[in-house]
Amino acid sequence: MQSCLNPMVCDIGVHASMLKHTHSLSGFFNESAALLRLSLPIIVTQLATQGMNFVDTSMAGQVSATDLAAIAVGASLWYPISLLLRGVLMALTPLTAHHRGSGQQQQINHELGQGLWLAMAGSLLAILFLQQSEGIMAYMQVAPEVAPIATQYLQALAFGVPGIALFYSLNSFCEGMGNTRAPMLFSLLGLAVNIPANYLLINGKFGLPALGAVGCGWATSIVYWLMSLMMGLYIARHHEYRQFLSRSVLQFKASQAWAQFKLGLPIGMNIFICGSIFAIIALLIGKLGANNIASHQIALNFSGLMYMVPLSLSFGITIRVGHALGQGNAALAKLRSYSGIALTLAFSCISSASIVLFREQIARIYTQDPLVAAGAASLIIFAACYQLSDAIQTATNGVLRGYKDTKLPMFISGMAYWGLALPVGYTLGLTDKVVDAMGAAGFWVGIIVGLTAAAIMMSLRLRAMLSKQQAQPLQAELGFA
């Protein structure tokens, strides 16, 4: 190494390097704090939504095993469709964030209107699908004592689909405006109302008919209509948002609606692919006996609960990155991208360690059966193994949504889940082609392989996208709020 010929120049260089490093760390911590403030209400919202599903399942299970089975079958048909609908309507979030960042208020009005039109169109298609549930269950050879109850449950749920779609759209609008607290509060209120509504309609209190599992469908419909109504009134009376509910908001603009749909469909398909793969795996594991099914379900339920945090952080990353890009600040968007991914990774390290340390205690929360608990504890280890790769692919996907890049991530998810996770899982779990059939564990190995591949491909896509952005000094953009 050459010695420095000018000590003053060397001192200045060292000081500048230290200052740059200090500013970079300061920028990361500032951005992480801002992302947490934005994402914490989203996390609570997601947990509240999951809480409604838990309430439906647990309260129906108190009636009879048949009612519980009807909820499970009905949810398996509705859940993937709801994910697709939610994803399509999520396009409103990055669009609103971009227009908000660039100060294009009129464009926000137009985008909100097209989002509402898409919500109504999507809800009609979802209702048509649910009306075919009886034929679908007959084709799937669902048990005859379960199918009629599941069909009635879905028909009751169909009544609330427009309210669900409307809430999704208004939720996406608020998130795009950087307001994640209002959806959180209304989701918590919905959860609070869902519990007594279920109790009254399931058990037939105060002169109401005892509907069993079907009552859960009606309760969910009523709650979501209430939530969408409250959200609409909130926006209509908000001093900043009410300007977006002028008469022109309902003006249909085919080209703009189509552009929003093209942005949202890959998001919806991406989420649909991720959600539906677990439903398929559950059906395949159904051949392995009751204990294996129960153990798998426990591990899947807990890992799904843990996934709500990185998923919510990815929504926050989309908003932060979209807002920076709307301002024309590519360097700030890059900082927010890397900070968001790093924060999500930090959480995944904590969750992974916690899962390994407390896997047996986690399993006992769900069951006292020693065989099922032991099986669940062994499968939960696999969930710990994919926390890092899942965090990377989820956070990176959130960044790419902020850049309005949704098509290639959709294909990446398809290849990772359907091209790798499912074939590898099936081969290892149910065949002896590579090793002796591993049972449920084989499918979890497949999930790890798929998520790792998705993380690598998403990261390469993000790197390629960021390389196209003009390089700007990162330090110049560290004064953001």
Tab-separated table of C-alpha atoms in Angstrom:
chain	number	residue	atom	x	y	z
A	1	MET	CA	0.000	0.000	0.000
A	2	GLN	CA	1.384	3.453	-0.907
A	3	SER	CA	1.929	5.933	1.910
A	4	CYS	CA	0.088	9.240	1.823
A	5	LEU	CA	2.287	12.083	0.596
A	6	ASN	CA	-0.047	14.802	1.934
A	7	PRO	CA	-1.278	14.130	5.484
A	8	MET	CA	-3.913	16.891	5.280
A	9	VAL	CA	-5.406	15.396	2.122
A	10	CYS	CA	-5.379	11.965	3.751
A	11	ASP	CA	-7.124	13.304	6.859
A	12	ILE	CA	-9.791	14.944	4.711
A	13	GLY	CA	-10.267	11.721	2.736
A	14	VAL	CA	-10.579	9.614	5.878
A	15	HIS	CA	-12.998	12.140	7.412
A	16	ALA	CA	-15.117	12.163	4.232
A	17	SER	CA	-15.205	8.367	4.179
A	18	MET	CA	-16.269	8.215	7.829
A	19	LEU	CA	-18.883	10.916	7.251
A	20	LYS	CA	-20.251	9.037	4.250
A	21	HIS	CA	-20.490	5.843	6.276
A	22	THR	CA	-22.149	7.663	9.184
A	23	HIS	CA	-24.661	9.339	6.876
A	24	SER	CA	-25.456	6.024	5.184
A	25	LEU	CA	-26.172	4.425	8.556
A	26	SER	CA	-28.208	7.453	9.599
A	27	GLY	CA	-30.183	7.264	6.371
A	28	PHE	CA	-30.844	3.553	6.906
A	29	PHE	CA	-32.042	4.011	10.492
A	30	ASN	CA	-34.189	7.015	9.578
A	31	GLU	CA	-35.790	5.148	6.705
A	32	SER	CA	-36.286	1.999	8.790
A	33	ALA	CA	-38.060	4.036	11.471
A	34	ALA	CA	-40.277	5.706	8.855
A	35	LEU	CA	-41.089	2.336	7.272
A	36	LEU	CA	-41.981	0.844	10.648
A	37	ARG	CA	-44.293	3.763	11.454
A	38	LEU	CA	-46.022	3.254	8.119
A	39	SER	CA	-46.115	-0.552	8.196
A	40	LEU	CA	-47.127	-1.208	11.809
A	41	PRO	CA	-50.798	-0.375	11.133
A	42	ILE	CA	-50.654	-2.603	8.025
A	43	ILE	CA	-49.350	-5.450	10.174
A	44	VAL	CA	-52.214	-4.953	12.628
A	45	THR	CA	-54.682	-4.815	9.706
A	46	GLN	CA	-53.411	-8.115	8.289
A	47	LEU	CA	-53.518	-9.774	11.704
A	48	ALA	CA	-57.068	-8.495	12.252
A	49	THR	CA	-58.129	-9.962	8.898
A	50	GLN	CA	-56.505	-13.267	9.805
A	51	GLY	CA	-58.253	-12.986	13.160
A	52	MET	CA	-61.657	-12.989	11.463
A	53	ASN	CA	-60.763	-16.251	9.710
A	54	PHE	CA	-59.634	-17.706	13.026
A	55	VAL	CA	-62.869	-16.626	14.718
A	56	ASP	CA	-64.984	-18.201	11.957
A	57	THR	CA	-63.083	-21.482	12.154
A	58	SER	CA	-62.952	-21.779	15.938
A	59	MET	CA	-66.584	-20.787	16.537
A	60	ALA	CA	-67.931	-23.071	13.793
A	61	GLY	CA	-65.853	-25.886	15.246
A	62	GLN	CA	-67.746	-25.543	18.515
A	63	VAL	CA	-70.982	-26.477	16.713
A	64	SER	CA	-69.902	-29.691	15.012
A	65	ALA	CA	-67.105	-31.286	13.013
A	66	THR	CA	-69.322	-31.061	9.939
A	67	ASP	CA	-69.693	-27.292	10.293
A	68	LEU	CA	-65.937	-26.964	10.755
A	69	ALA	CA	-65.330	-29.061	7.642
A	70	ALA	CA	-67.807	-26.922	5.693
A	71	ILE	CA	-65.894	-23.762	6.644
A	72	ALA	CA	-62.617	-25.413	5.601
A	73	VAL	CA	-63.986	-26.525	2.217
A	74	GLY	CA	-65.710	-23.219	1.550
A	75	ALA	CA	-62.599	-21.237	2.497
A	76	SER	CA	-60.451	-23.366	0.185
A	77	LEU	CA	-62.609	-22.196	-2.750
A	78	TRP	CA	-62.987	-18.560	-1.661
A	79	TYR	CA	-59.503	-17.791	-0.342
A	80	PRO	CA	-57.568	-18.009	-3.654
A	81	ILE	CA	-60.239	-15.908	-5.394
A	82	SER	CA	-60.102	-13.299	-2.636
A	83	LEU	CA	-56.314	-13.145	-3.009
A	84	LEU	CA	-56.640	-12.595	-6.749
A	85	LEU	CA	-59.229	-9.856	-6.220
A	86	ARG	CA	-57.146	-8.202	-3.505
A	87	GLY	CA	-54.042	-8.241	-5.678
A	88	VAL	CA	-55.726	-6.705	-8.715
A	89	LEU	CA	-57.112	-3.871	-6.598
A	90	MET	CA	-53.706	-3.313	-4.984
A	91	ALA	CA	-52.622	-1.586	-8.205
A	92	LEU	CA	-54.293	1.531	-6.808
A	93	THR	CA	-51.631	1.766	-4.064
A	94	PRO	CA	-48.481	2.393	-6.182
A	95	LEU	CA	-50.445	4.532	-8.662
A	96	THR	CA	-51.778	6.753	-5.888
A	97	ALA	CA	-48.335	6.932	-4.257
A	98	HIS	CA	-46.744	7.993	-7.568
A	99	HIS	CA	-49.335	10.715	-8.236
A	100	ARG	CA	-49.152	11.906	-4.636
A	101	GLY	CA	-45.388	12.175	-4.857
A	102	SER	CA	-45.582	14.154	-8.104
A	103	GLY	CA	-48.432	16.375	-6.875
A	104	GLN	CA	-50.876	15.219	-9.592
A	105	GLN	CA	-54.064	15.500	-7.537
A	106	GLN	CA	-56.463	15.143	-10.471
A	107	GLN	CA	-54.852	11.879	-11.500
A	108	ILE	CA	-55.493	10.474	-8.019
A	109	ASN	CA	-59.183	11.248	-8.520
A	110	HIS	CA	-59.231	9.381	-11.824
A	111	GLU	CA	-57.288	6.386	-10.494
A	112	LEU	CA	-59.606	6.058	-7.487
A	113	GLY	CA	-62.618	6.052	-9.781
A	114	GLN	CA	-61.217	3.322	-12.012
A	115	GLY	CA	-60.299	1.329	-8.910
A	116	LEU	CA	-63.943	1.441	-7.810
A	117	TRP	CA	-65.115	0.301	-11.249
A	118	LEU	CA	-62.618	-2.580	-11.163
A	119	ALA	CA	-63.851	-3.514	-7.679
A	120	MET	CA	-67.420	-3.824	-8.923
A	121	ALA	CA	-66.423	-5.780	-12.036
A	122	GLY	CA	-64.214	-8.113	-10.003
A	123	SER	CA	-66.910	-8.678	-7.388
A	124	LEU	CA	-69.432	-9.683	-10.075
A	125	LEU	CA	-67.014	-12.250	-11.474
A	126	ALA	CA	-66.297	-13.566	-7.978
A	127	ILE	CA	-70.025	-13.921	-7.272
A	128	LEU	CA	-70.514	-15.866	-10.507
A	129	PHE	CA	-67.717	-18.205	-9.436
A	130	LEU	CA	-69.197	-18.736	-5.967
A	131	GLN	CA	-72.576	-19.544	-7.515
A	132	GLN	CA	-70.895	-22.517	-9.213
A	133	SER	CA	-69.625	-23.894	-5.914
A	134	GLU	CA	-72.164	-26.721	-5.739
A	135	GLY	CA	-70.998	-28.155	-9.059
A	136	ILE	CA	-67.346	-27.692	-8.135
A	137	MET	CA	-67.798	-29.574	-4.856
A	138	ALA	CA	-69.658	-32.359	-6.627
A	139	TYR	CA	-66.725	-32.675	-9.046
A	140	MET	CA	-64.293	-32.733	-6.102
A	141	GLN	CA	-66.440	-35.441	-4.460
A	142	VAL	CA	-66.796	-33.504	-1.215
A	143	ALA	CA	-68.575	-35.532	1.474
A	144	PRO	CA	-72.366	-35.301	0.998
A	145	GLU	CA	-72.963	-34.141	4.584
A	146	VAL	CA	-70.454	-31.276	4.133
A	147	ALA	CA	-71.159	-30.024	0.605
A	148	PRO	CA	-74.653	-28.516	1.201
A	149	ILE	CA	-73.466	-26.521	4.236
A	150	ALA	CA	-70.340	-25.331	2.408
A	151	THR	CA	-72.476	-24.282	-0.585
A	152	GLN	CA	-74.852	-22.259	1.616
A	153	TYR	CA	-71.852	-20.717	3.412
A	154	LEU	CA	-70.419	-19.501	0.076
A	155	GLN	CA	-73.804	-18.226	-1.072
A	156	ALA	CA	-74.069	-16.165	2.110
A	157	LEU	CA	-70.526	-14.920	1.565
A	158	ALA	CA	-71.395	-13.924	-2.017
A	159	PHE	CA	-73.761	-11.290	-0.620
A	160	GLY	CA	-70.797	-9.490	0.931
A	161	VAL	CA	-68.352	-9.777	-1.988
A	162	PRO	CA	-69.082	-6.257	-3.352
A	163	GLY	CA	-68.485	-4.857	0.141
A	164	ILE	CA	-65.240	-6.814	0.390
A	165	ALA	CA	-64.047	-5.532	-3.007
A	166	LEU	CA	-65.025	-1.961	-2.128
A	167	PHE	CA	-63.083	-2.165	1.140
A	168	TYR	CA	-60.039	-3.514	-0.716
A	169	SER	CA	-60.111	-0.547	-3.119
A	170	LEU	CA	-60.560	2.098	-0.432
A	171	ASN	CA	-57.883	0.390	1.638
A	172	SER	CA	-55.452	0.541	-1.311
A	173	PHE	CA	-56.275	4.224	-1.825
A	174	CYS	CA	-55.567	5.084	1.818
A	175	GLU	CA	-52.311	3.127	1.770
A	176	GLY	CA	-51.241	4.937	-1.406
A	177	MET	CA	-51.895	8.234	0.380
A	178	GLY	CA	-49.601	7.050	3.161
A	179	ASN	CA	-52.499	6.558	5.588
A	180	THR	CA	-52.349	3.042	7.007
A	181	ARG	CA	-53.985	3.811	10.352
A	182	ALA	CA	-57.546	4.195	9.092
A	183	PRO	CA	-57.671	0.699	7.495
A	184	MET	CA	-56.158	-0.673	10.707
A	185	LEU	CA	-58.826	0.896	12.911
A	186	PHE	CA	-61.684	-0.238	10.679
A	187	SER	CA	-60.227	-3.764	10.470
A	188	LEU	CA	-59.992	-3.962	14.258
A	189	LEU	CA	-63.551	-2.698	14.540
A	190	GLY	CA	-64.626	-5.303	11.995
A	191	LEU	CA	-62.965	-8.036	14.047
A	192	ALA	CA	-64.733	-6.782	17.180
A	193	VAL	CA	-68.126	-6.852	15.422
A	194	ASN	CA	-67.445	-10.222	13.768
A	195	ILE	CA	-67.292	-12.080	17.086
A	196	PRO	CA	-70.794	-11.215	18.402
A	197	ALA	CA	-72.255	-11.407	14.872
A	198	ASN	CA	-70.929	-14.956	14.548
A	199	TYR	CA	-72.268	-15.856	17.978
A	200	LEU	CA	-75.763	-14.577	17.204
A	201	LEU	CA	-76.051	-16.108	13.727
A	202	ILE	CA	-74.314	-19.425	14.444
A	203	ASN	CA	-76.277	-20.176	17.599
A	204	GLY	CA	-79.563	-18.416	16.773
A	205	LYS	CA	-79.814	-15.965	19.653
A	206	PHE	CA	-82.486	-13.267	20.163
A	207	GLY	CA	-84.956	-15.013	17.887
A	208	LEU	CA	-82.547	-15.409	14.967
A	209	PRO	CA	-82.320	-18.827	13.261
A	210	ALA	CA	-79.401	-21.052	14.260
A	211	LEU	CA	-77.424	-21.173	10.998
A	212	GLY	CA	-74.252	-22.934	12.117
A	213	ALA	CA	-71.362	-22.476	9.667
A	214	VAL	CA	-73.665	-20.633	7.257
A	215	GLY	CA	-73.982	-17.914	9.894
A	216	CYS	CA	-70.240	-17.245	9.518
A	217	GLY	CA	-70.807	-16.387	5.859
A	218	TRP	CA	-73.571	-13.925	6.695
A	219	ALA	CA	-71.561	-12.411	9.544
A	220	THR	CA	-68.549	-11.873	7.268
A	221	SER	CA	-70.750	-10.245	4.618
A	222	ILE	CA	-72.374	-7.884	7.111
A	223	VAL	CA	-69.034	-6.948	8.686
A	224	TYR	CA	-67.351	-6.113	5.361
A	225	TRP	CA	-70.295	-4.016	4.190
A	226	LEU	CA	-70.044	-2.141	7.484
A	227	MET	CA	-66.273	-1.699	7.094
A	228	SER	CA	-66.554	-0.411	3.522
A	229	LEU	CA	-69.331	1.999	4.529
A	230	MET	CA	-67.256	3.394	7.395
A	231	MET	CA	-64.191	3.699	5.172
A	232	GLY	CA	-66.215	5.535	2.516
A	233	LEU	CA	-67.638	7.967	5.074
A	234	TYR	CA	-64.162	8.533	6.496
A	235	ILE	CA	-62.738	9.431	3.071
A	236	ALA	CA	-65.765	11.597	2.232
A	237	ARG	CA	-65.284	13.660	5.411
A	238	HIS	CA	-61.482	13.766	5.465
A	239	HIS	CA	-60.192	17.294	4.856
A	240	GLU	CA	-57.636	16.075	2.292
A	241	TYR	CA	-59.404	13.089	0.712
A	242	ARG	CA	-62.914	14.408	0.130
A	243	GLN	CA	-61.711	16.306	-2.956
A	244	PHE	CA	-61.205	12.918	-4.627
A	245	LEU	CA	-64.887	11.985	-4.261
A	246	SER	CA	-66.264	14.565	-6.680
A	247	ARG	CA	-68.754	13.527	-9.354
A	248	SER	CA	-65.937	12.940	-11.826
A	249	VAL	CA	-64.614	10.106	-9.668
A	250	LEU	CA	-67.300	7.793	-11.100
A	251	GLN	CA	-66.526	8.701	-14.699
A	252	PHE	CA	-65.404	5.521	-16.409
A	253	LYS	CA	-62.199	5.889	-18.428
A	254	ALA	CA	-61.617	2.684	-20.367
A	255	SER	CA	-57.952	3.293	-21.173
A	256	GLN	CA	-57.073	4.218	-17.594
A	257	ALA	CA	-59.087	1.334	-16.148
A	258	TRP	CA	-57.357	-1.060	-18.535
A	259	ALA	CA	-53.924	0.310	-17.577
A	260	GLN	CA	-54.747	-0.139	-13.884
A	261	PHE	CA	-56.005	-3.651	-14.532
A	262	LYS	CA	-52.850	-4.565	-16.461
A	263	LEU	CA	-50.770	-3.366	-13.516
A	264	GLY	CA	-52.925	-5.122	-10.927
A	265	LEU	CA	-53.502	-8.481	-12.630
A	266	PRO	CA	-49.873	-9.626	-12.292
A	267	ILE	CA	-49.943	-8.572	-8.624
A	268	GLY	CA	-53.132	-10.586	-8.123
A	269	MET	CA	-51.764	-13.589	-9.996
A	270	ASN	CA	-48.564	-13.382	-7.966
A	271	ILE	CA	-50.469	-13.512	-4.675
A	272	PHE	CA	-52.872	-16.117	-6.077
A	273	ILE	CA	-49.978	-18.371	-7.065
A	274	CYS	CA	-48.398	-18.073	-3.621
A	275	GLY	CA	-51.673	-18.769	-1.813
A	276	SER	CA	-53.057	-21.534	-4.001
A	277	ILE	CA	-49.911	-23.658	-3.874
A	278	PHE	CA	-50.445	-24.311	-0.166
A	279	ALA	CA	-54.039	-25.382	-0.822
A	280	ILE	CA	-52.819	-27.892	-3.416
A	281	ILE	CA	-50.159	-29.224	-1.060
A	282	ALA	CA	-52.780	-29.637	1.680
A	283	LEU	CA	-54.909	-31.735	-0.671
A	284	LEU	CA	-51.935	-33.917	-1.629
A	285	ILE	CA	-50.932	-34.413	2.002
A	286	GLY	CA	-54.503	-35.548	2.653
A	287	LYS	CA	-53.386	-38.992	1.486
A	288	LEU	CA	-50.944	-39.324	4.380
A	289	GLY	CA	-53.369	-39.701	7.283
A	290	ALA	CA	-54.955	-37.531	9.971
A	291	ASN	CA	-51.838	-36.982	12.086
A	292	ASN	CA	-49.793	-35.793	9.115
A	293	ILE	CA	-52.578	-33.463	8.022
A	294	ALA	CA	-52.900	-31.984	11.514
A	295	SER	CA	-49.140	-31.523	11.918
A	296	HIS	CA	-48.865	-29.872	8.522
A	297	GLN	CA	-51.798	-27.581	9.255
A	298	ILE	CA	-50.273	-26.413	12.533
A	299	ALA	CA	-46.928	-25.620	10.910
A	300	LEU	CA	-48.653	-23.932	7.970
A	301	ASN	CA	-50.941	-21.860	10.187
A	302	PHE	CA	-48.093	-20.594	12.347
A	303	SER	CA	-45.803	-19.847	9.410
A	304	GLY	CA	-48.685	-17.999	7.755
A	305	LEU	CA	-49.110	-15.905	10.882
A	306	MET	CA	-45.394	-15.046	10.903
A	307	TYR	CA	-45.589	-14.180	7.196
A	308	MET	CA	-47.967	-11.305	7.922
A	309	VAL	CA	-45.037	-9.157	9.126
A	310	PRO	CA	-42.788	-9.356	6.014
A	311	LEU	CA	-45.880	-9.136	3.811
A	312	SER	CA	-47.012	-5.966	5.580
A	313	LEU	CA	-43.508	-4.502	5.400
A	314	SER	CA	-43.512	-5.176	1.657
A	315	PHE	CA	-46.729	-3.146	1.329
A	316	GLY	CA	-45.039	-0.314	3.208
A	317	ILE	CA	-41.974	-0.578	0.954
A	318	THR	CA	-44.209	-0.283	-2.119
A	319	ILE	CA	-45.710	2.939	-0.760
A	320	ARG	CA	-42.359	4.468	0.243
A	321	VAL	CA	-40.636	3.604	-3.031
A	322	GLY	CA	-43.632	4.693	-5.129
A	323	HIS	CA	-43.761	8.039	-3.337
A	324	ALA	CA	-40.025	8.659	-3.910
A	325	LEU	CA	-40.312	7.798	-7.592
A	326	GLY	CA	-43.334	10.076	-7.901
A	327	GLN	CA	-41.083	12.872	-6.640
A	328	GLY	CA	-38.554	11.964	-9.332
A	329	ASN	CA	-36.011	11.027	-6.668
A	330	ALA	CA	-34.352	7.827	-7.907
A	331	ALA	CA	-31.609	7.891	-5.253
A	332	LEU	CA	-34.142	8.105	-2.424
A	333	ALA	CA	-36.156	5.261	-3.967
A	334	LYS	CA	-32.980	3.154	-4.058
A	335	LEU	CA	-32.214	3.914	-0.409
A	336	ARG	CA	-35.761	3.032	0.583
A	337	SER	CA	-35.543	-0.199	-1.403
A	338	TYR	CA	-32.389	-1.448	0.289
A	339	SER	CA	-33.434	-0.219	3.736
A	340	GLY	CA	-36.776	-2.000	3.452
A	341	ILE	CA	-35.167	-5.265	2.391
A	342	ALA	CA	-32.606	-5.017	5.217
A	343	LEU	CA	-35.307	-4.345	7.817
A	344	THR	CA	-37.379	-7.291	6.597
A	345	LEU	CA	-34.294	-9.513	6.762
A	346	ALA	CA	-33.604	-8.373	10.313
A	347	PHE	CA	-37.109	-9.404	11.355
A	348	SER	CA	-36.730	-12.769	9.607
A	349	CYS	CA	-33.561	-13.499	11.577
A	350	ILE	CA	-35.431	-12.868	14.817
A	351	SER	CA	-38.437	-14.943	13.764
A	352	SER	CA	-36.251	-17.801	12.526
A	353	ALA	CA	-34.347	-17.983	15.814
A	354	SER	CA	-37.580	-17.787	17.811
A	355	ILE	CA	-39.147	-20.624	15.802
A	356	VAL	CA	-36.152	-22.899	16.399
A	357	LEU	CA	-35.982	-22.145	20.120
A	358	PHE	CA	-39.710	-22.400	20.849
A	359	ARG	CA	-40.942	-24.913	18.259
A	360	GLU	CA	-42.230	-27.400	20.841
A	361	GLN	CA	-44.067	-24.727	22.815
A	362	ILE	CA	-45.600	-23.415	19.578
A	363	ALA	CA	-46.894	-26.863	18.665
A	364	ARG	CA	-48.471	-27.326	22.110
A	365	ILE	CA	-50.492	-24.129	21.676
A	366	TYR	CA	-52.422	-25.912	18.922
A	367	THR	CA	-52.696	-29.463	20.263
A	368	GLN	CA	-52.090	-31.665	23.291
A	369	ASP	CA	-51.753	-34.811	21.155
A	370	PRO	CA	-48.085	-35.853	21.586
A	371	LEU	CA	-47.794	-37.423	18.114
A	372	VAL	CA	-49.307	-34.439	16.330
A	373	ALA	CA	-47.264	-31.997	18.424
A	374	ALA	CA	-44.029	-33.852	17.686
A	375	GLY	CA	-44.803	-33.920	13.967
A	376	ALA	CA	-45.666	-30.228	13.965
A	377	ALA	CA	-42.483	-29.320	15.858
A	378	SER	CA	-40.379	-31.140	13.262
A	379	LEU	CA	-42.151	-29.377	10.378
A	380	ILE	CA	-41.880	-25.961	12.053
A	381	ILE	CA	-38.090	-26.332	11.721
A	382	PHE	CA	-38.566	-26.157	7.944
A	383	ALA	CA	-40.524	-22.946	8.389
A	384	ALA	CA	-37.519	-21.498	10.231
A	385	CYS	CA	-35.253	-22.511	7.360
A	386	TYR	CA	-37.108	-20.505	4.718
A	387	GLN	CA	-37.654	-17.316	6.739
A	388	LEU	CA	-34.632	-15.575	5.182
A	389	SER	CA	-35.403	-16.452	1.561
A	390	ASP	CA	-39.090	-15.676	2.074
A	391	ALA	CA	-38.200	-12.273	3.533
A	392	ILE	CA	-35.942	-11.448	0.577
A	393	GLN	CA	-38.438	-12.430	-2.103
A	394	THR	CA	-41.367	-10.750	-0.330
A	395	ALA	CA	-39.545	-7.459	0.338
A	396	THR	CA	-37.976	-7.392	-3.130
A	397	ASN	CA	-41.395	-7.990	-4.654
A	398	GLY	CA	-42.648	-4.992	-2.672
A	399	VAL	CA	-39.853	-2.854	-4.129
A	400	LEU	CA	-40.648	-3.993	-7.662
A	401	ARG	CA	-44.333	-3.122	-7.161
A	402	GLY	CA	-43.186	0.375	-6.183
A	403	TYR	CA	-41.394	0.562	-9.529
A	404	LYS	CA	-44.617	-0.640	-11.231
A	405	ASP	CA	-42.789	-3.808	-12.278
A	406	THR	CA	-45.332	-6.577	-11.809
A	407	LYS	CA	-45.288	-8.819	-14.899
A	408	LEU	CA	-41.897	-10.481	-14.543
A	409	PRO	CA	-42.304	-11.005	-10.764
A	410	MET	CA	-45.549	-12.838	-11.571
A	411	PHE	CA	-43.696	-15.243	-13.887
A	412	ILE	CA	-40.894	-15.615	-11.346
A	413	SER	CA	-43.408	-16.645	-8.677
A	414	GLY	CA	-45.060	-19.064	-11.091
A	415	MET	CA	-41.746	-20.721	-11.924
A	416	ALA	CA	-40.628	-20.839	-8.295
A	417	TYR	CA	-43.854	-22.258	-6.843
A	418	TRP	CA	-45.353	-24.344	-9.633
A	419	GLY	CA	-42.168	-25.138	-11.540
A	420	LEU	CA	-39.967	-25.976	-8.556
A	421	ALA	CA	-41.699	-26.106	-5.148
A	422	LEU	CA	-44.600	-28.365	-6.132
A	423	PRO	CA	-42.694	-30.867	-8.344
A	424	VAL	CA	-39.796	-31.123	-5.882
A	425	GLY	CA	-42.195	-31.467	-2.952
A	426	TYR	CA	-44.279	-34.121	-4.698
A	427	THR	CA	-41.196	-36.085	-5.759
A	428	LEU	CA	-39.627	-36.036	-2.301
A	429	GLY	CA	-42.867	-36.383	-0.356
A	430	LEU	CA	-44.820	-39.038	-2.198
A	431	THR	CA	-42.352	-40.962	-4.389
A	432	ASP	CA	-39.144	-42.981	-3.960
A	433	LYS	CA	-37.441	-41.604	-7.075
A	434	VAL	CA	-34.751	-39.637	-5.230
A	435	VAL	CA	-34.998	-40.802	-1.610
A	436	ASP	CA	-37.510	-42.826	0.337
A	437	ALA	CA	-40.806	-40.910	0.440
A	438	MET	CA	-40.429	-38.198	3.088
A	439	GLY	CA	-44.137	-37.510	3.558
A	440	ALA	CA	-45.123	-33.987	4.585
A	441	ALA	CA	-41.470	-33.047	5.165
A	442	GLY	CA	-40.780	-33.536	1.464
A	443	PHE	CA	-43.283	-30.847	0.537
A	444	TRP	CA	-41.677	-28.448	2.995
A	445	VAL	CA	-38.275	-29.092	1.395
A	446	GLY	CA	-39.923	-28.234	-1.920
A	447	ILE	CA	-41.215	-24.958	-0.443
A	448	ILE	CA	-37.699	-24.071	0.717
A	449	VAL	CA	-36.296	-24.767	-2.760
A	450	GLY	CA	-39.017	-22.686	-4.425
A	451	LEU	CA	-38.683	-19.721	-2.068
A	452	THR	CA	-34.892	-19.725	-2.378
A	453	ALA	CA	-35.156	-19.678	-6.166
A	454	ALA	CA	-37.728	-16.869	-5.982
A	455	ALA	CA	-35.445	-14.830	-3.709
A	456	ILE	CA	-32.512	-15.200	-6.111
A	457	MET	CA	-34.538	-14.364	-9.222
A	458	MET	CA	-36.339	-11.412	-7.604
A	459	SER	CA	-33.005	-10.010	-6.409
A	460	LEU	CA	-31.485	-10.306	-9.882
A	461	ARG	CA	-34.519	-8.560	-11.359
A	462	LEU	CA	-34.241	-5.718	-8.851
A	463	ARG	CA	-30.516	-5.360	-9.495
A	464	ALA	CA	-31.137	-5.114	-13.231
A	465	MET	CA	-33.853	-2.497	-12.695
A	466	LEU	CA	-31.808	-0.351	-10.341
A	467	SER	CA	-28.855	-0.431	-12.733
A	468	LYS	CA	-31.048	1.365	-15.271
A	469	GLN	CA	-31.690	4.234	-12.902
A	470	GLN	CA	-29.377	7.197	-13.175
A	471	ALA	CA	-26.752	7.138	-10.446
A	472	GLN	CA	-27.152	9.981	-7.994
A	473	PRO	CA	-25.149	10.706	-4.850
A	474	LEU	CA	-27.020	8.942	-2.099
A	475	GLN	CA	-25.862	11.438	0.514
A	476	ALA	CA	-27.733	14.270	-1.202
A	477	GLU	CA	-31.062	12.600	-0.460
A	478	LEU	CA	-30.654	11.910	3.273
A	479	GLY	CA	-32.786	14.815	4.449
A	480	PHE	CA	-36.130	13.079	3.886
A	481	ALA	CA	-38.819	12.844	6.504
